[in-house]
CSV table of N, CA and C in Angstrom, one decimal:
chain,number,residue,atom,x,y,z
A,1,UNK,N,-122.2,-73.0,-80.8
A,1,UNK,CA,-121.6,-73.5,-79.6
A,1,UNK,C,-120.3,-72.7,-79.4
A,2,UNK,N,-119.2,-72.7,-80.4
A,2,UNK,CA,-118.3,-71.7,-80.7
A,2,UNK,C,-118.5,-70.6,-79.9
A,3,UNK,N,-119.9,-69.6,-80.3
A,3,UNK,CA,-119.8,-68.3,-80.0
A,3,UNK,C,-120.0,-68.5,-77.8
A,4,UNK,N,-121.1,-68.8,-78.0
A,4,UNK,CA,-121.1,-69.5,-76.6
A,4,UNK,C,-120.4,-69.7,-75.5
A,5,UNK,N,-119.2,-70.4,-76.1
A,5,UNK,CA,-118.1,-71.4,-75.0
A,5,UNK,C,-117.0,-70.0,-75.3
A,6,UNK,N,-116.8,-69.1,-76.3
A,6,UNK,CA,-116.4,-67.6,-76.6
A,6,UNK,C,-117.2,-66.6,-75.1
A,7,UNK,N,-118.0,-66.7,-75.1
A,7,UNK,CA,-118.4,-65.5,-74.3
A,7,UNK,C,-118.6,-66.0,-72.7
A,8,UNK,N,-118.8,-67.1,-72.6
A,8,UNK,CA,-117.8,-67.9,-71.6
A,8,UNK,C,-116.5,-67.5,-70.8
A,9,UNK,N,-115.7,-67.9,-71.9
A,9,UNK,CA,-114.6,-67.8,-71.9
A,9,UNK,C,-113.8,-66.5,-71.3
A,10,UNK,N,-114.9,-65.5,-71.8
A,10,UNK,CA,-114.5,-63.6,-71.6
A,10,UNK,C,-114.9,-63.4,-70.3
A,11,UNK,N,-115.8,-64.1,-69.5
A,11,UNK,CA,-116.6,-64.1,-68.5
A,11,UNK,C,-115.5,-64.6,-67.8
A,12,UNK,N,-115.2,-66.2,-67.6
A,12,UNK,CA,-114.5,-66.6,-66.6
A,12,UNK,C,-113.0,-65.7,-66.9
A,13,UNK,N,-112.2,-65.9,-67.9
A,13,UNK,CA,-111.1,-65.4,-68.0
A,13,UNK,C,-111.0,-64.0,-67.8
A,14,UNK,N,-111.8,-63.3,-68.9
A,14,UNK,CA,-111.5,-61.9,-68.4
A,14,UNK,C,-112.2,-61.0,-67.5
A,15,UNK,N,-113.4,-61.4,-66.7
A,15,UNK,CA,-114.1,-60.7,-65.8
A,15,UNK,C,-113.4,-61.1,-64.4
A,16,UNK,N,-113.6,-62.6,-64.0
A,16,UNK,CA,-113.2,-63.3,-62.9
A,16,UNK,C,-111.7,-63.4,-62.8
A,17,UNK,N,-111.2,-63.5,-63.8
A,17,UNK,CA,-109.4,-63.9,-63.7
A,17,UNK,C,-108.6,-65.2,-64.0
A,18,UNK,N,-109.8,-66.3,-64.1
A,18,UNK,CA,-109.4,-67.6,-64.0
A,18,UNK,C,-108.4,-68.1,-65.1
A,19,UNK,N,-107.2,-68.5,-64.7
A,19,UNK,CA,-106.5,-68.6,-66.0
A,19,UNK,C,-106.3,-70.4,-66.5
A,20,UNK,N,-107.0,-71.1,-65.3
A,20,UNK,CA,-106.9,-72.3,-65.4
A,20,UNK,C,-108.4,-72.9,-65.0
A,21,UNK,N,-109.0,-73.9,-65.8
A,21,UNK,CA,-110.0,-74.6,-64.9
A,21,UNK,C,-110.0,-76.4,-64.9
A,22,UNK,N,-109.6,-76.8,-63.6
A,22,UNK,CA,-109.7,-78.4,-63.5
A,22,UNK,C,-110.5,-78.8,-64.2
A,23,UNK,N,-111.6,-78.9,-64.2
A,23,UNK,CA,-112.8,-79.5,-64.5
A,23,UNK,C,-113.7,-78.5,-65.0
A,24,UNK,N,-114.4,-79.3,-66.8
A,24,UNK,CA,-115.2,-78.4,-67.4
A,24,UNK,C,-116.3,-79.5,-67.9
A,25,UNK,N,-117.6,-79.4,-66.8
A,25,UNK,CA,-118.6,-80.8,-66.8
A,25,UNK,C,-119.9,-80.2,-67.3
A,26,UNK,N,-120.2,-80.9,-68.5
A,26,UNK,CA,-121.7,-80.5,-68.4
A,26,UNK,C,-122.5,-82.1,-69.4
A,27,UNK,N,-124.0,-81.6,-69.6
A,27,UNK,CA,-124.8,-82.5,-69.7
A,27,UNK,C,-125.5,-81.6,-70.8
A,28,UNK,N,-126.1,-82.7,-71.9
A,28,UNK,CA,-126.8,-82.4,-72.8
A,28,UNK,C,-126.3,-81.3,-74.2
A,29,UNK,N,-126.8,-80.1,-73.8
A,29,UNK,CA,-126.0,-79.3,-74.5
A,29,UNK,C,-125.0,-78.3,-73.6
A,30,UNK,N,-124.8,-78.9,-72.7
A,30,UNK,CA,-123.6,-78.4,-71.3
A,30,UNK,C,-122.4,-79.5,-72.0
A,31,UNK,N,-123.0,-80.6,-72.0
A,31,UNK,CA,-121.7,-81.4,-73.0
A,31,UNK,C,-121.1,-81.2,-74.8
A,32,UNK,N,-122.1,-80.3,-75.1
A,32,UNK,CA,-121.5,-79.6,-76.3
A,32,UNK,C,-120.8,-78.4,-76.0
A,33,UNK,N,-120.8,-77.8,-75.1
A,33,UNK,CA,-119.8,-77.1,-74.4
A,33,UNK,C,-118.7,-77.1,-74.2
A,34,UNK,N,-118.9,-78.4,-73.4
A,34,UNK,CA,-117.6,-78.9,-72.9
A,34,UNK,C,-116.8,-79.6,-73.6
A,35,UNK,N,-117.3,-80.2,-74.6
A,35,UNK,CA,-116.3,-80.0,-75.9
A,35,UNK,C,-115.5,-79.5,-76.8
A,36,UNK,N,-116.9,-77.8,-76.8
A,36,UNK,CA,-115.6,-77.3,-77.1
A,36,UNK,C,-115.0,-76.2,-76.6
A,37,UNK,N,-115.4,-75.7,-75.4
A,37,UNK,CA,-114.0,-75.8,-74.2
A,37,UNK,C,-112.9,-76.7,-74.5
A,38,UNK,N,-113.3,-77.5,-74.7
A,38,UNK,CA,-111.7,-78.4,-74.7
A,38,UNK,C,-111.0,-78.4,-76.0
A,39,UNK,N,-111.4,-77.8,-77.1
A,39,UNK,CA,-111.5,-77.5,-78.3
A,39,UNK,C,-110.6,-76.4,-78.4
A,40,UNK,N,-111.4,-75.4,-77.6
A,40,UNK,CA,-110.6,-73.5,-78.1
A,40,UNK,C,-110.1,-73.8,-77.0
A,41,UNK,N,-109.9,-73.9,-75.8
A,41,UNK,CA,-108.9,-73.3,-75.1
A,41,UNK,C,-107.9,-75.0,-74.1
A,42,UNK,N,-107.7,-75.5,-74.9
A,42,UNK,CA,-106.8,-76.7,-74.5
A,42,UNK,C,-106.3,-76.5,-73.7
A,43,UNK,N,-105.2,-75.5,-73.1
A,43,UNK,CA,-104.0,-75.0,-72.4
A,43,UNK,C,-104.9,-74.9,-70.9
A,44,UNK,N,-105.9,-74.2,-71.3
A,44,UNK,CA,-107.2,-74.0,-70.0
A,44,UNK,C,-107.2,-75.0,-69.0
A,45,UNK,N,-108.3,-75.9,-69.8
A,45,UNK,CA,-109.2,-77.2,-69.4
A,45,UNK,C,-108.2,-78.2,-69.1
A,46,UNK,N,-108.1,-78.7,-67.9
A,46,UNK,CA,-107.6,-79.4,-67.5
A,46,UNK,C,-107.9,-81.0,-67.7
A,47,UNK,N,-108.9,-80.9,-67.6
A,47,UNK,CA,-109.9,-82.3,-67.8
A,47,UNK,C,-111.2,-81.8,-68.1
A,48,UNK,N,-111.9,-82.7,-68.9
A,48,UNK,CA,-113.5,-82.3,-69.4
A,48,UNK,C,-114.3,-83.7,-69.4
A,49,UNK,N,-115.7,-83.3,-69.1
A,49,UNK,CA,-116.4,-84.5,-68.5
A,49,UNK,C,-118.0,-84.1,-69.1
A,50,UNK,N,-118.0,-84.2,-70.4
A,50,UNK,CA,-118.9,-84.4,-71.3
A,50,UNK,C,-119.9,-85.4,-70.9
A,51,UNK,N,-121.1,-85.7,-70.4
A,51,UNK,CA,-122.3,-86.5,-70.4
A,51,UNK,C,-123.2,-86.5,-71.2
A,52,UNK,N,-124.0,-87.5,-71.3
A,52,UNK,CA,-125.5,-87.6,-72.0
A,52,UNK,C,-125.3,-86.4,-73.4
A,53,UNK,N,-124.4,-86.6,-74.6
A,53,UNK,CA,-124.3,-85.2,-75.4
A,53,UNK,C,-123.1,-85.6,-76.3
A,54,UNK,N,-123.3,-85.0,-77.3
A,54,UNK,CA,-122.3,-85.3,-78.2
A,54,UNK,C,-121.7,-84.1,-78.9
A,55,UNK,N,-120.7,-84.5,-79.7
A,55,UNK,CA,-119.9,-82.9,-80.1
A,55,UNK,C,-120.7,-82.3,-80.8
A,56,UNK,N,-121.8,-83.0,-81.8
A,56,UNK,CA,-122.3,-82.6,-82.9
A,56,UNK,C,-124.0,-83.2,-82.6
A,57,UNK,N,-125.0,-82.4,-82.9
A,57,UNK,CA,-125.9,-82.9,-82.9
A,57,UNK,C,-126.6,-83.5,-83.9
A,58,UNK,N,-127.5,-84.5,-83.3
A,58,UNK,CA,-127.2,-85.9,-84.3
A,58,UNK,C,-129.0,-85.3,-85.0
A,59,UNK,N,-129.3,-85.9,-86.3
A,59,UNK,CA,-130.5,-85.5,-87.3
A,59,UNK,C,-131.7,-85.5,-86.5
A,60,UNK,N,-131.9,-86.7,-85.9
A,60,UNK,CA,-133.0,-87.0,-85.1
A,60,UNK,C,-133.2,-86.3,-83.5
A,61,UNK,N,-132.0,-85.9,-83.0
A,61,UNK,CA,-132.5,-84.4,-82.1
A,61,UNK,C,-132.7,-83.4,-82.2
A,62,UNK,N,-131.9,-82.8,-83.4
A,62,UNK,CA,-132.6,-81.8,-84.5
A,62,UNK,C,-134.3,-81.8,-84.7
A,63,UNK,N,-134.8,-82.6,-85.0
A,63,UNK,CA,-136.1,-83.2,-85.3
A,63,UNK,C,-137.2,-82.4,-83.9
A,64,UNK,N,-136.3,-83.8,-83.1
A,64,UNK,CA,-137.2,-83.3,-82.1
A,64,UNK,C,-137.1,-82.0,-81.3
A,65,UNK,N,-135.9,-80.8,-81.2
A,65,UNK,CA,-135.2,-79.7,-80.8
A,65,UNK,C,-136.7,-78.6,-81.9
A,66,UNK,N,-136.5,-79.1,-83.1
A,66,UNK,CA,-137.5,-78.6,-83.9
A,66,UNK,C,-138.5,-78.4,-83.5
A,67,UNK,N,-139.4,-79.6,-82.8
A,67,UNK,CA,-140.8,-79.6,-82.4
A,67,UNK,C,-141.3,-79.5,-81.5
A,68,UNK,N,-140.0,-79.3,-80.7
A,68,UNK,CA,-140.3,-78.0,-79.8
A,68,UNK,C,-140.1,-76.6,-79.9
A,69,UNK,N,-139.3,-76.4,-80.3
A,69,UNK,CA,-139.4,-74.7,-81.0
A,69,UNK,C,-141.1,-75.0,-81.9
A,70,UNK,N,-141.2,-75.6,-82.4
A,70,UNK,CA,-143.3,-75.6,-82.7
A,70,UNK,C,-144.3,-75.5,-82.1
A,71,UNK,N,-143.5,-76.1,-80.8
A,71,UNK,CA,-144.7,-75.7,-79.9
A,71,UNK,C,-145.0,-74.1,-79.1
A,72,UNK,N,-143.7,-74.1,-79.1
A,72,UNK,CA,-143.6,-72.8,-78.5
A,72,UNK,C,-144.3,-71.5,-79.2
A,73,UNK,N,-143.6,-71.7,-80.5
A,73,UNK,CA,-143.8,-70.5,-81.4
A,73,UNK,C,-145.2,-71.0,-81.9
A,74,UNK,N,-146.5,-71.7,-81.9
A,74,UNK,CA,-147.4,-72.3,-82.3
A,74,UNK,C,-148.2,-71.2,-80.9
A,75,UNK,N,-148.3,-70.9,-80.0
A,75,UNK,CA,-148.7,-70.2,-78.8
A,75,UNK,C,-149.2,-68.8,-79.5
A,76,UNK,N,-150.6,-68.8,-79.3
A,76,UNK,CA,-150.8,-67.0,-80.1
A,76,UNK,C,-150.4,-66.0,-79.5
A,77,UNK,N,-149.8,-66.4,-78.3
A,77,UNK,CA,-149.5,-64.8,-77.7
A,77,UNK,C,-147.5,-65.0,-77.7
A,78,UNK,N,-147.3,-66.3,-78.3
A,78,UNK,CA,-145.5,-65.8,-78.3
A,78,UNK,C,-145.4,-64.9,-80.1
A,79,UNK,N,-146.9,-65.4,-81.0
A,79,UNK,CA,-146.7,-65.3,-82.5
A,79,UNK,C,-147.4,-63.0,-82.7
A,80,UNK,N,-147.9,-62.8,-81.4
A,80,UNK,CA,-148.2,-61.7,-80.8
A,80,UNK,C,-147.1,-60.8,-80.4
A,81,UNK,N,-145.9,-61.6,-80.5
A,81,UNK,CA,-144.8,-60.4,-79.7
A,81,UNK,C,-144.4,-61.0,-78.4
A,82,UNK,N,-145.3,-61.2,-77.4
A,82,UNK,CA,-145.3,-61.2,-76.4
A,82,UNK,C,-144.2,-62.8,-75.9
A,83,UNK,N,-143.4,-62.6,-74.8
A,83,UNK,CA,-142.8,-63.4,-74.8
A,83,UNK,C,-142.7,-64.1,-73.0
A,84,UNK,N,-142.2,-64.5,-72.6
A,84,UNK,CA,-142.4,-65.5,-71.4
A,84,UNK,C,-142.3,-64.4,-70.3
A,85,UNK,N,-142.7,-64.5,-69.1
A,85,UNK,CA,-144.1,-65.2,-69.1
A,85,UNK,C,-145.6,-65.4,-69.8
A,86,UNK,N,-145.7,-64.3,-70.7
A,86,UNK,CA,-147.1,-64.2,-70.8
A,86,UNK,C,-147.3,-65.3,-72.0
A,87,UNK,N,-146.4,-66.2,-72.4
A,87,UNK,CA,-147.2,-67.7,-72.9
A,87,UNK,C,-147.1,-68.3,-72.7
A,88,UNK,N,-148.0,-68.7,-71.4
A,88,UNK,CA,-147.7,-69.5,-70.4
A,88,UNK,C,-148.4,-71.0,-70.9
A,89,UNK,N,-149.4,-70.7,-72.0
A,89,UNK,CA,-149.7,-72.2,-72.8
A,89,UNK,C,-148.6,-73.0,-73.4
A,90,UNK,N,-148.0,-72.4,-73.9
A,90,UNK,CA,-146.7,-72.4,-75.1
A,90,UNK,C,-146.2,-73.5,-74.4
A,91,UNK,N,-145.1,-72.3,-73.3
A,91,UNK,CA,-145.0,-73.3,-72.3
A,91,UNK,C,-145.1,-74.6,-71.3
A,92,UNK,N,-146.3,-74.5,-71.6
A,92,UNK,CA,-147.1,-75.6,-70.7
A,92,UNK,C,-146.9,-76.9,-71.7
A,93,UNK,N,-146.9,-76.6,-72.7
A,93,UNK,CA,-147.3,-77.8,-74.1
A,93,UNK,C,-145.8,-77.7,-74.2
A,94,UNK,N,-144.8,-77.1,-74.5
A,94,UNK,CA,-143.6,-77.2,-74.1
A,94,UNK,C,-143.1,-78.8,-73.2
A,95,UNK,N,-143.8,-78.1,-71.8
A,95,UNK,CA,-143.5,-79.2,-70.8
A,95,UNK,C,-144.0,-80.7,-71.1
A,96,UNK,N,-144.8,-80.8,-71.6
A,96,UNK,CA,-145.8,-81.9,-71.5
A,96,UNK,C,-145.0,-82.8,-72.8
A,97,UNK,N,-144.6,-82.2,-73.8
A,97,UNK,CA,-143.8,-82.9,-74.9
A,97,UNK,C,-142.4,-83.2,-74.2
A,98,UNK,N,-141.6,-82.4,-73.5
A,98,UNK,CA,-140.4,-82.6,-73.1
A,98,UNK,C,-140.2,-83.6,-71.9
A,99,UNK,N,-141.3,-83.5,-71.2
A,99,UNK,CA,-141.0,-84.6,-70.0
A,99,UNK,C,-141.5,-86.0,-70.9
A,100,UNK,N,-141.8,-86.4,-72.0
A,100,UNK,CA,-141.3,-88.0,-72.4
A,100,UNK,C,-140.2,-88.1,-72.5
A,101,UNK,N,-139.2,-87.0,-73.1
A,101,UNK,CA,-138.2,-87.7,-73.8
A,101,UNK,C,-136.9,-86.9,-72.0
A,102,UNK,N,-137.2,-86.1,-71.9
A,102,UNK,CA,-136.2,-85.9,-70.5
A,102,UNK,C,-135.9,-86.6,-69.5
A,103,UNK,N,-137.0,-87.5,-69.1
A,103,UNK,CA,-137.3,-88.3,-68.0
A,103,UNK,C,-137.3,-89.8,-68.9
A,104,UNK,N,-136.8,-91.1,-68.0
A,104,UNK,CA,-136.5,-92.4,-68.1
A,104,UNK,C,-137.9,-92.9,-67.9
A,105,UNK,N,-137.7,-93.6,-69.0
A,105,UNK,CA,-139.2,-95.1,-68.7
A,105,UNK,C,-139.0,-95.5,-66.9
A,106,UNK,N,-138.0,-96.0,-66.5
A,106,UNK,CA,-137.9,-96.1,-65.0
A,106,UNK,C,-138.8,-94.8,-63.9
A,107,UNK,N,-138.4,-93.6,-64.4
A,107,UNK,CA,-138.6,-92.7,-63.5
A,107,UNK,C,-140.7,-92.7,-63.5
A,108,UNK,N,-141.3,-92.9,-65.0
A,108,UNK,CA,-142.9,-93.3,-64.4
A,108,UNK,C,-142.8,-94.5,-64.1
A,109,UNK,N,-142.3,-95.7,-64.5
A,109,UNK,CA,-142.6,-96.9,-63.6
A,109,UNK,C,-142.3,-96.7,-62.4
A,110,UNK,N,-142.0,-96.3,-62.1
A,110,UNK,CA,-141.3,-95.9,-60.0
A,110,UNK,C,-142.4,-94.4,-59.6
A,111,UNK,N,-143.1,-94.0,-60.6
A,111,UNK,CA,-143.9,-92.5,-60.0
A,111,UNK,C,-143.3,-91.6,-59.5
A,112,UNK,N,-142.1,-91.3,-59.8
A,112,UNK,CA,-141.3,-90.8,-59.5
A,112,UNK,C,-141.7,-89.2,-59.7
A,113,UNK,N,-142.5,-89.1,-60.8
A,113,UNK,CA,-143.3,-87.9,-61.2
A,113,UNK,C,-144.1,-87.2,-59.9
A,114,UNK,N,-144.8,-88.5,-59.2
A,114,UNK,CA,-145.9,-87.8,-58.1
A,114,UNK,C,-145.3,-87.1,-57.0
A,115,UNK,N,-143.8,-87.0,-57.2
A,115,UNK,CA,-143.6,-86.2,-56.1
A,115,UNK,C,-143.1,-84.5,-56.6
A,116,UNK,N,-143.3,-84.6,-58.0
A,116,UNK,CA,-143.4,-82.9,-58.6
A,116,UNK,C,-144.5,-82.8,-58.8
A,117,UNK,N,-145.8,-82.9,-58.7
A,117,UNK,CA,-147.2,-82.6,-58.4
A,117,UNK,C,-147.7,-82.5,-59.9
């Protein structure tokens, strides 16, 4: 995350010029970010608004962060070299594991799904 919120940092500051930023918001691993934005460059970050995410990731997202990197690299044409688009199964089984845990019990009780096809 370090290196990350680092190359960031070179981008907004030293490409763009920004020497200040109000607000540094993110979600998931956008909120491990923004942690530590608020971490290396304090003087910066004005305010930070970490969601859904924590500084450190916790054993049992590891777990699952894991099994999906298995699905992926489990794909014979990602274990071939070949990389996206051309495993487009990988991917697919990617998706199909990720939308349980991305999407709310609410969002299929409501079908909320049938309007992404």
């Amino acid at each position: 995350m370090r290196d990350n919120v680092r190359a960031q940092h070179a981008l907004v500051r030293g490409h763009f010029g920004i020497e200040r930023l109000e607000l540094v918001i993110g979600c998931s691993m956008g909120a491990q970010q923004t942690y530590q934005w608020a971490v290396s460059y304090p003087g910066m970050v004005a305010r930070a608004l970490p969601f859904c995410g924590s500084p450190k990731t916790a054993p049992h997202n590891a777990v699952f962060l894991e099994g999906l990197r298995a699905v992926l690299t489990a794909d014979p044409e990602w274990r071939l070299g070949r990389r996206a688009p051309g495993y487009a199964a990988g991917l697919r089984a990617f998706a199909r594991v990720y939308a349980g845990w991305g999407f709310s019990q609410a969002f299929y009780w409501n079908e909320r799904y049938r309007a992404l096809s």
